[in-house]
Coordinates of C-alpha atoms in Angstrom, one line a residue:
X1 CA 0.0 0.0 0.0
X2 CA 1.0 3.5 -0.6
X3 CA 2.4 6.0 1.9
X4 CA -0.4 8.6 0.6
X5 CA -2.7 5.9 1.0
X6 CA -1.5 5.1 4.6
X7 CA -1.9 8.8 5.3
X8 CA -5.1 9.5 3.8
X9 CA -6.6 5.8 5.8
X10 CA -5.5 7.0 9.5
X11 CA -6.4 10.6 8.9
X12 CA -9.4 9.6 7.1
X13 CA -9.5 7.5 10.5
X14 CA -9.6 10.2 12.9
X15 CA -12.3 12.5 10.6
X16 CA -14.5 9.3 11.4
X17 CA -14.2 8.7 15.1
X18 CA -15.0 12.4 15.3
X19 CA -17.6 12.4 13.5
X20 CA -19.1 8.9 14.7
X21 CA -18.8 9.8 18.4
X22 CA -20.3 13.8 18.1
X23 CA -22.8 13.2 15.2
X24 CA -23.4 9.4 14.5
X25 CA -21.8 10.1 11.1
X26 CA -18.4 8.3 10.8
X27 CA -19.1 6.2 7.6
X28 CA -19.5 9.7 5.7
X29 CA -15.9 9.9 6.4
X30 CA -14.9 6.4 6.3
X31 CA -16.0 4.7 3.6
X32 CA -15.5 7.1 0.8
X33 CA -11.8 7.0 2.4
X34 CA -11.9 3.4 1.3
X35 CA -12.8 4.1 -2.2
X36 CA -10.5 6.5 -2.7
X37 CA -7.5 3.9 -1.9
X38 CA -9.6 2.0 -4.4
X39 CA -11.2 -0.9 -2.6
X40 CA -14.7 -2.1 -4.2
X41 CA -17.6 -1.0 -2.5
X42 CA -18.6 -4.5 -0.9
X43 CA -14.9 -4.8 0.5
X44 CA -15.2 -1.2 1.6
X45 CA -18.4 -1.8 3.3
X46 CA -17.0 -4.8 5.6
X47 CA -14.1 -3.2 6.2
X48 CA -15.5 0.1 7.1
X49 CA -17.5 -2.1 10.0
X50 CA -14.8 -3.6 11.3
X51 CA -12.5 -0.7 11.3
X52 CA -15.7 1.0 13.2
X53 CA -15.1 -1.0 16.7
X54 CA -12.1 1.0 17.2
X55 CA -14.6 3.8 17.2
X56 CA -16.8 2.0 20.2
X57 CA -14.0 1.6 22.3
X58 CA -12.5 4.9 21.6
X59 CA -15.8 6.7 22.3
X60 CA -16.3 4.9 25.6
X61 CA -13.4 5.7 26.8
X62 CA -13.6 9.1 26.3
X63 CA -17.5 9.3 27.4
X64 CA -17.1 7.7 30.9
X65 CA -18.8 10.6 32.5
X66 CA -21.9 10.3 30.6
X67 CA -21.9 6.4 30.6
X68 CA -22.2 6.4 34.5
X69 CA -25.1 4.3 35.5
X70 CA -26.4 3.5 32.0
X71 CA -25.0 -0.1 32.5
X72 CA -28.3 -1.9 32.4
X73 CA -30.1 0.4 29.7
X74 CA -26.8 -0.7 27.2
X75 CA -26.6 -4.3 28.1
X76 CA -30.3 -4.4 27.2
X77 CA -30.6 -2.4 24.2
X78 CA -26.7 -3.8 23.0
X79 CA -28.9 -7.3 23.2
X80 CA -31.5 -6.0 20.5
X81 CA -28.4 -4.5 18.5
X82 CA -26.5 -7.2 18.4
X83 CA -29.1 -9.3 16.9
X84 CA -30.3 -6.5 14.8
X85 CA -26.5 -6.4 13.4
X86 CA -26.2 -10.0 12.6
X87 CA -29.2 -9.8 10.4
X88 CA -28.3 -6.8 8.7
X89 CA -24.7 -8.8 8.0
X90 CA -26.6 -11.9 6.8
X91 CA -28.8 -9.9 4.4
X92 CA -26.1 -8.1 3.1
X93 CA -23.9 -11.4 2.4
X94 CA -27.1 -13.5 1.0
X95 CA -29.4 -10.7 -1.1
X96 CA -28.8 -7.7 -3.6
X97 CA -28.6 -4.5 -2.0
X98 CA -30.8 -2.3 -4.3
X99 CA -33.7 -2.7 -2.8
X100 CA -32.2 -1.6 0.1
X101 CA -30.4 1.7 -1.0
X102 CA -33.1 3.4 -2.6
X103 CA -34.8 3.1 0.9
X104 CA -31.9 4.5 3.1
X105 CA -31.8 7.9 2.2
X106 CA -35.5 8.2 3.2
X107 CA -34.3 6.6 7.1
X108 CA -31.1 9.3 6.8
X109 CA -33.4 12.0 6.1
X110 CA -35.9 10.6 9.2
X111 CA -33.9 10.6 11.2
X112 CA -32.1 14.4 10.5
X113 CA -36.0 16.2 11.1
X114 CA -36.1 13.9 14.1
X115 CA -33.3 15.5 15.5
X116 CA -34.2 18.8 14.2
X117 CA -37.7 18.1 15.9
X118 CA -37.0 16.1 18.7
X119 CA -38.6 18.3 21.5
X120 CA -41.7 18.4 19.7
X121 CA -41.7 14.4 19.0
X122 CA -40.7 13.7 22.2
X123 CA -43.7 16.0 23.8
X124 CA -46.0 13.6 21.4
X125 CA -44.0 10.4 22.4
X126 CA -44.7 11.1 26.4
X127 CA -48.5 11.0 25.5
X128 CA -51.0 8.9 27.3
X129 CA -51.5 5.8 24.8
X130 CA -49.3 3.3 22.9
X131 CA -46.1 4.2 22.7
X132 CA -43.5 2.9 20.2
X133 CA -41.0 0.9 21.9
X134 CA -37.6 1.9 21.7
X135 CA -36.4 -1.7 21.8
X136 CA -38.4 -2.0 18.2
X137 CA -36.4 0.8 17.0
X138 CA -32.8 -0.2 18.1
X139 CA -33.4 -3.3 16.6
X140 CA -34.7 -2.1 13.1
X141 CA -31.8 0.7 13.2
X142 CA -29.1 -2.0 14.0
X143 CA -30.1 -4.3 10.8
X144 CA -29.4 -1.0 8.5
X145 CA -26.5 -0.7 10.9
X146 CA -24.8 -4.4 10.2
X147 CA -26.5 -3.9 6.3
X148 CA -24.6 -0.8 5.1
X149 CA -24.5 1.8 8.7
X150 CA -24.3 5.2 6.8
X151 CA -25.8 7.3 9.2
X152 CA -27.1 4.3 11.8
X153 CA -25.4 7.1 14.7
X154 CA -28.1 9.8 13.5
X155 CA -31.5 7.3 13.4
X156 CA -30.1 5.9 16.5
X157 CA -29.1 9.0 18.4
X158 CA -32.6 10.2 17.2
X159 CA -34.3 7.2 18.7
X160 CA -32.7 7.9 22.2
X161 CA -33.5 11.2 22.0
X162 CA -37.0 10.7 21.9
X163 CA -37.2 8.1 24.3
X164 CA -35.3 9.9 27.2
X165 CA -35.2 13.0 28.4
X166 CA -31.5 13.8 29.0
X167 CA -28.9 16.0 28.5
X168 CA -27.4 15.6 24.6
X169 CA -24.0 14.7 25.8
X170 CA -25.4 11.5 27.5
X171 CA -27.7 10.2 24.6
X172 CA -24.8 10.5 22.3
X173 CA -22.8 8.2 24.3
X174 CA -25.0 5.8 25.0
X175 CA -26.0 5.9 21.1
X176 CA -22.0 4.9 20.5
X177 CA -22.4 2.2 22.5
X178 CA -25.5 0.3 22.0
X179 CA -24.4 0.5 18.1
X180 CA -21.4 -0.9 19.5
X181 CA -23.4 -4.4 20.0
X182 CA -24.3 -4.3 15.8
X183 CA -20.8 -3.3 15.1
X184 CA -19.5 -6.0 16.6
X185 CA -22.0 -9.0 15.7
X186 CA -21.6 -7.8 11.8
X187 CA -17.9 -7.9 12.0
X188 CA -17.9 -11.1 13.4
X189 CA -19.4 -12.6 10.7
X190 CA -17.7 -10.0 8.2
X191 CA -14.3 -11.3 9.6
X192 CA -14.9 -14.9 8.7
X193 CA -16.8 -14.8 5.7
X194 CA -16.5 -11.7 4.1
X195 CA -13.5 -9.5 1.7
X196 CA -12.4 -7.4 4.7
X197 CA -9.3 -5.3 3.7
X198 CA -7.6 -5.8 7.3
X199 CA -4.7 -3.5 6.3
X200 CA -6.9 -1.0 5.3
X201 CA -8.9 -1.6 8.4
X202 CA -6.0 -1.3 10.8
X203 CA -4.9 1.8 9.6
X204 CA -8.3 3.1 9.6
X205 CA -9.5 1.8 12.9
X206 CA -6.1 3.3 15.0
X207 CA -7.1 6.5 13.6
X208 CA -11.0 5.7 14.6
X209 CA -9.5 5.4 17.9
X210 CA -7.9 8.9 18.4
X211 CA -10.5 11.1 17.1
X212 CA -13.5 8.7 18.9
X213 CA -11.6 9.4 22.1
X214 CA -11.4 13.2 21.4
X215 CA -15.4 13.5 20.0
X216 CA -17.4 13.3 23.2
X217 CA -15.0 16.0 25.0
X218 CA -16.0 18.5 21.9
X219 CA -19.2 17.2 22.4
X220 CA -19.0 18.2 26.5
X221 CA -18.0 21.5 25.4
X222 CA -20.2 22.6 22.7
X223 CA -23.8 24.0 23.6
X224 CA -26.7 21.5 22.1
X225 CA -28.8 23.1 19.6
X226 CA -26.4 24.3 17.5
X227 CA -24.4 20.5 17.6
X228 CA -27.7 19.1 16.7
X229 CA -28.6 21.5 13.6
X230 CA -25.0 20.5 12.4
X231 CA -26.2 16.7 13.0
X232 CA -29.3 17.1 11.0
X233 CA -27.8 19.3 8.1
X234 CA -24.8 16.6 7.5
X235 CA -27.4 13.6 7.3
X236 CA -29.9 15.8 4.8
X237 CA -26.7 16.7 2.9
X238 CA -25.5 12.8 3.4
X239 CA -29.2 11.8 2.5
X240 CA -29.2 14.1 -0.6
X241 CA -26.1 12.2 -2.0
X242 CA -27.0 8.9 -1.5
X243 CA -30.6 10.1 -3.1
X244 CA -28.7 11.3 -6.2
X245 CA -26.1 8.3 -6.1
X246 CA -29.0 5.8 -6.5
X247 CA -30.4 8.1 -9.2
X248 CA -27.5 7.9 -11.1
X249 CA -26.6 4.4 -10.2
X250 CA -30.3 3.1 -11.9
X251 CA -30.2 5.8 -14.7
X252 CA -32.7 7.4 -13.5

């Protein structure tokens, strides 16, 4: 491998575990990284989600104030995530994925005006009556998560935010970790199955590591509302792309 290519995978590294662990948005860094060293988009995708649990474990360590007593609430929903991720893995590895595309822009762009209005859903959600569980929700957002994971942090972090009512920081950290669970079940069976570029994902992953460690102290620093409006107007700009990618991709 090239030395620019070495350079541009661990900084390309560090842009994502920024991004992953303050906006839920490392694969908009990380995999076009990928294929720009030119790996094919199937290799990129496995390698992007092993290279991602360097993320997980960077993020928790740097979020250990926010993770305080959350123990229980991740070990239950990182269940549901887990089994969401293997599924996602396994439908990835045994059907097409164009099906699937065209319909992930639409959750990327969900879960942005979810963010954007999450007070206003969440005064809804906390209404006498049925209410969506969040366990549904992890679940469904950890299949897309092991499937392809473009944006999984912002439909997740969205989820949590609706669910709970706590400060930002917390929800963010606790959104790193239960993804953690689909991370790791998808790269399981990645690792043993799948065209995982483990050079590539080394270099990425150590750089994953760094800026996932620094993310959540930006994050403590920097006031909510205008962290979130960032979130949201990356995943409609994200969501726009993919929309137009698709387009292009089916001549349309």
């Amino acid at each position: 491998m090239d030395l620019d290519h070495v350079v541009l995978l661990f900084v390309g590294g560090i842009g994502s575990g920024l991004t992953g662990s303050m906006a839920g948005l490392a694969s908009l860094v990380s995999y076009p990284v990928l294929l720009a060293v030119g790996i094919p988009p199937v290799a990129a995708n496995v390698t992007n989600n092993v290279a991602l649990l360097a993320s997980v474990a960077g993020s928790a360590a740097g979020s250990r104030r926010e993770l305080r007593g959350q123990g229980l609430r991740i070990a239950r929903l990182g269940v549901l995530s887990a089994a969401g991720g293997l599924g996602g893995a396994v439908l990835l590895l045994s059907t097409p994925s164009s099906a699937f595309e065209r319909v992930v822009p639409w959750l990327i762009a969900v879960g942005a005006f979810a963010l954007l209005f999450r007070d206003q859903l969440r005064s809804w959600y906390a209404r006498p009556g049925v209410r969506p569980p969040v366990g549904l929700a992890v679940f469904v957002i950890a299949i897309y998560g092991g499937y392809f994971g473009a944006a999984a942090g912002v439909l997740m972090l969205a989820a949590l935010s609706l669910a709970a009512s706590e400060p930002f920081a917390v929800s963010n950290a606790v959104k790193t970790a239960v993804l953690g669970g689909s991370n790791l079940a998808a790269a399981a069976l990645y690792a043993a199955v799948a065209p995982v570029h483990w050079t590539a994902a080394a270099l990425l992953a150590a750089g994953c590591l760094l800026g996932s460690w620094l993310g959540p102290a930006l994050v403590r620093r920097t006031p909510e509302w205008p962290l979130r409006i960032a979130i949201a107007v990356a995943a409609l700009v994200l969501a726009g792309y993919l929309w137009h990618d698709t387009g292009t991709a089916s001549g349309v």
